[in-house]
mmCIF file of C-alpha atoms in Angstrom:
data_model
loop_
_atom_site.group_PDB
_atom_site.id
_atom_site.type_symbol
_atom_site.label_atom_id
_atom_site.label_comp_id
_atom_site.label_asym_id
_atom_site.label_seq_id
_atom_site.Cartn_x
_atom_site.Cartn_y
_atom_site.Cartn_z
ATOM 1 C CA UNK E 15 22.034 -17.843 -13.546
ATOM 2 C CA UNK E 16 22.421 -19.963 -10.435
ATOM 3 C CA UNK E 17 20.401 -19.318 -7.292
ATOM 4 C CA UNK E 18 23.317 -17.981 -5.112
ATOM 5 C CA UNK E 19 24.282 -15.517 -7.842
ATOM 6 C CA UNK E 20 20.678 -14.285 -8.102
ATOM 7 C CA UNK E 21 20.506 -13.857 -4.345
ATOM 8 C CA UNK E 22 23.767 -11.889 -4.362
ATOM 9 C CA UNK E 23 22.317 -9.559 -6.988
ATOM 10 C CA UNK E 24 19.028 -9.125 -5.126
ATOM 11 C CA UNK E 25 20.491 -8.207 -1.717
ATOM 12 C CA UNK E 26 21.696 -4.707 -2.759
ATOM 13 C CA UNK E 27 18.312 -4.021 -4.366
ATOM 14 C CA UNK E 28 16.453 -5.087 -1.243
ATOM 15 C CA UNK E 29 18.732 -3.004 0.974
ATOM 16 C CA UNK E 30 18.331 0.043 -1.249
ATOM 17 C CA UNK E 31 14.541 -0.351 -1.108
ATOM 18 C CA UNK E 32 14.655 -0.440 2.688
ATOM 19 C CA UNK E 33 16.805 2.681 2.720
ATOM 20 C CA UNK E 34 14.410 4.425 0.348
ATOM 21 C CA UNK E 35 11.559 4.116 2.812
ATOM 22 C CA UNK E 36 13.565 6.162 5.306
ATOM 23 C CA UNK E 37 14.101 8.886 2.692
ATOM 24 C CA UNK E 38 10.406 9.629 2.139
ATOM 25 C CA UNK E 39 9.626 12.241 4.791
ATOM 26 C CA UNK E 40 6.364 13.319 3.216
ATOM 27 C CA UNK E 41 8.023 15.408 0.514
ATOM 28 C CA UNK E 42 6.069 13.485 -2.115
ATOM 29 C CA UNK E 43 2.656 14.126 -0.565
ATOM 30 C CA UNK E 44 1.551 16.357 -3.430
ATOM 31 C CA UNK E 45 2.354 13.778 -6.121
ATOM 32 C CA UNK E 46 -0.834 12.602 -7.871
ATOM 33 C CA UNK E 47 -1.899 9.052 -7.031
ATOM 34 C CA UNK E 48 -1.590 7.762 -10.635
ATOM 35 C CA UNK E 49 2.074 8.830 -10.705
ATOM 36 C CA UNK E 50 2.724 7.300 -7.272
ATOM 37 C CA UNK E 51 1.188 4.057 -8.559
ATOM 38 C CA UNK E 52 3.329 4.165 -11.709
ATOM 39 C CA UNK E 53 6.496 4.463 -9.606
ATOM 40 C CA UNK E 54 5.411 1.676 -7.259
ATOM 41 C CA UNK E 55 4.516 -0.639 -10.162
ATOM 42 C CA UNK E 56 7.669 0.047 -12.234
ATOM 43 C CA UNK E 57 9.608 -3.163 -12.947
ATOM 44 C CA UNK E 58 12.778 -3.841 -14.875
ATOM 45 C CA UNK E 59 12.439 -6.061 -17.970
ATOM 46 C CA UNK E 60 13.530 -8.946 -15.706
ATOM 47 C CA UNK E 61 10.581 -8.226 -13.397
ATOM 48 C CA UNK E 62 12.617 -6.745 -10.536
ATOM 49 C CA UNK E 63 10.853 -3.806 -8.818
ATOM 50 C CA UNK E 64 12.511 -0.475 -9.534
ATOM 51 C CA UNK E 65 11.432 0.534 -6.033
ATOM 52 C CA UNK E 66 9.427 3.671 -5.379
ATOM 53 C CA UNK E 67 9.020 7.376 -6.027
ATOM 54 C CA UNK E 68 11.837 8.285 -3.632
ATOM 55 C CA UNK E 69 14.283 6.103 -5.588
ATOM 56 C CA UNK E 70 13.654 7.352 -9.107
ATOM 57 C CA UNK E 71 15.608 10.385 -10.271
ATOM 58 C CA UNK E 72 14.439 12.658 -13.069
ATOM 59 C CA UNK E 73 17.261 12.915 -15.544
ATOM 60 C CA UNK E 74 18.473 14.187 -18.853
ATOM 61 C CA UNK E 75 19.603 11.551 -21.314
ATOM 62 C CA UNK E 76 21.321 11.086 -24.606
ATOM 63 C CA UNK E 77 21.117 8.362 -27.245
ATOM 64 C CA UNK E 78 24.490 7.258 -28.587
ATOM 65 C CA UNK E 79 24.721 4.499 -31.202
ATOM 66 C CA UNK E 80 21.270 3.242 -30.203
ATOM 67 C CA UNK E 81 22.002 3.120 -26.445
ATOM 68 C CA UNK E 82 20.787 5.407 -23.681
ATOM 69 C CA UNK E 83 23.243 7.404 -21.552
ATOM 70 C CA UNK E 84 22.371 9.346 -18.377
ATOM 71 C CA UNK E 85 24.330 11.790 -16.227
ATOM 72 C CA UNK E 86 24.731 10.672 -12.613
ATOM 73 C CA UNK E 87 26.857 12.634 -10.176
ATOM 74 C CA UNK E 88 28.528 14.564 -12.999
ATOM 75 C CA UNK E 89 29.474 11.538 -15.133
ATOM 76 C CA UNK E 90 27.636 10.055 -18.119
ATOM 77 C CA UNK E 91 26.755 6.375 -17.620
ATOM 78 C CA UNK E 92 25.648 3.823 -20.200
ATOM 79 C CA UNK E 93 22.210 2.468 -19.373
ATOM 80 C CA UNK E 94 22.314 -1.326 -19.684
ATOM 81 C CA UNK E 95 19.687 -2.613 -22.085
ATOM 82 C CA UNK E 96 18.407 -4.907 -19.301
ATOM 83 C CA UNK E 97 17.429 -1.784 -17.312
ATOM 84 C CA UNK E 98 15.414 -0.021 -20.061
ATOM 85 C CA UNK E 99 11.670 -0.203 -19.499
ATOM 86 C CA UNK E 100 9.906 0.028 -22.840
ATOM 87 C CA UNK E 101 6.361 -0.681 -21.697
ATOM 88 C CA UNK E 102 3.928 1.055 -19.401
ATOM 89 C CA UNK E 103 4.407 4.598 -20.659
ATOM 90 C CA UNK E 104 5.745 7.447 -18.556
ATOM 91 C CA UNK E 105 3.306 9.844 -16.889
ATOM 92 C CA UNK E 106 6.044 12.104 -15.471
ATOM 93 C CA UNK E 107 6.866 13.836 -18.751
ATOM 94 C CA UNK E 108 10.603 13.370 -18.196
ATOM 95 C CA UNK E 109 13.124 10.550 -18.144
ATOM 96 C CA UNK E 110 13.553 8.656 -14.864
ATOM 97 C CA UNK E 111 16.535 6.575 -13.760
ATOM 98 C CA UNK E 112 16.841 4.285 -10.746
ATOM 99 C CA UNK E 113 20.322 3.381 -9.562
ATOM 100 C CA UNK E 114 22.354 2.200 -6.597
ATOM 101 C CA UNK E 115 25.973 2.777 -5.677
ATOM 102 C CA UNK E 116 27.883 -0.459 -5.090
ATOM 103 C CA UNK E 117 31.521 -0.358 -3.990
ATOM 104 C CA UNK E 118 31.878 3.117 -5.485
ATOM 105 C CA UNK E 119 30.331 2.108 -8.809
ATOM 106 C CA UNK E 120 26.931 3.204 -10.104
ATOM 107 C CA UNK E 121 24.578 0.375 -11.058
ATOM 108 C CA UNK E 122 21.565 1.478 -13.084
ATOM 109 C CA UNK E 123 18.666 -0.810 -12.232
ATOM 110 C CA UNK E 124 15.858 0.804 -14.252
ATOM 111 C CA UNK E 125 15.443 3.582 -16.813
ATOM 112 C CA UNK E 126 12.421 5.010 -18.578
ATOM 113 C CA UNK E 127 12.965 7.586 -21.339
ATOM 114 C CA UNK E 128 10.831 10.720 -21.425
ATOM 115 C CA UNK E 129 8.422 9.271 -23.970
ATOM 116 C CA UNK E 130 8.239 5.941 -22.130
ATOM 117 C CA UNK E 131 9.237 3.863 -25.156
#
């Protein structure tokens, strides 16, 4: 992938991370430090940060023909394989999905199933 294309893909992620900081109004103060660290350290398989605790959404999920699907805003979305994190475990006990909305379309950036594998 060429440099301008990579930059174009990174800008929405950077902007969503900046927005996420404004969302945390202390509502996560009771979250244990090891879980906070897990969220902060979460990276997509490509190494892109998933962002932070305020960006991840606990979710249900389904496995269809070997692929993960998650409900977002009332619609089931296919989780791209490039977004599935298969290492690092999952201390939350439930599935977590990170996504952004771009031009009215949901883009799933990271996903960890409940068992973290």
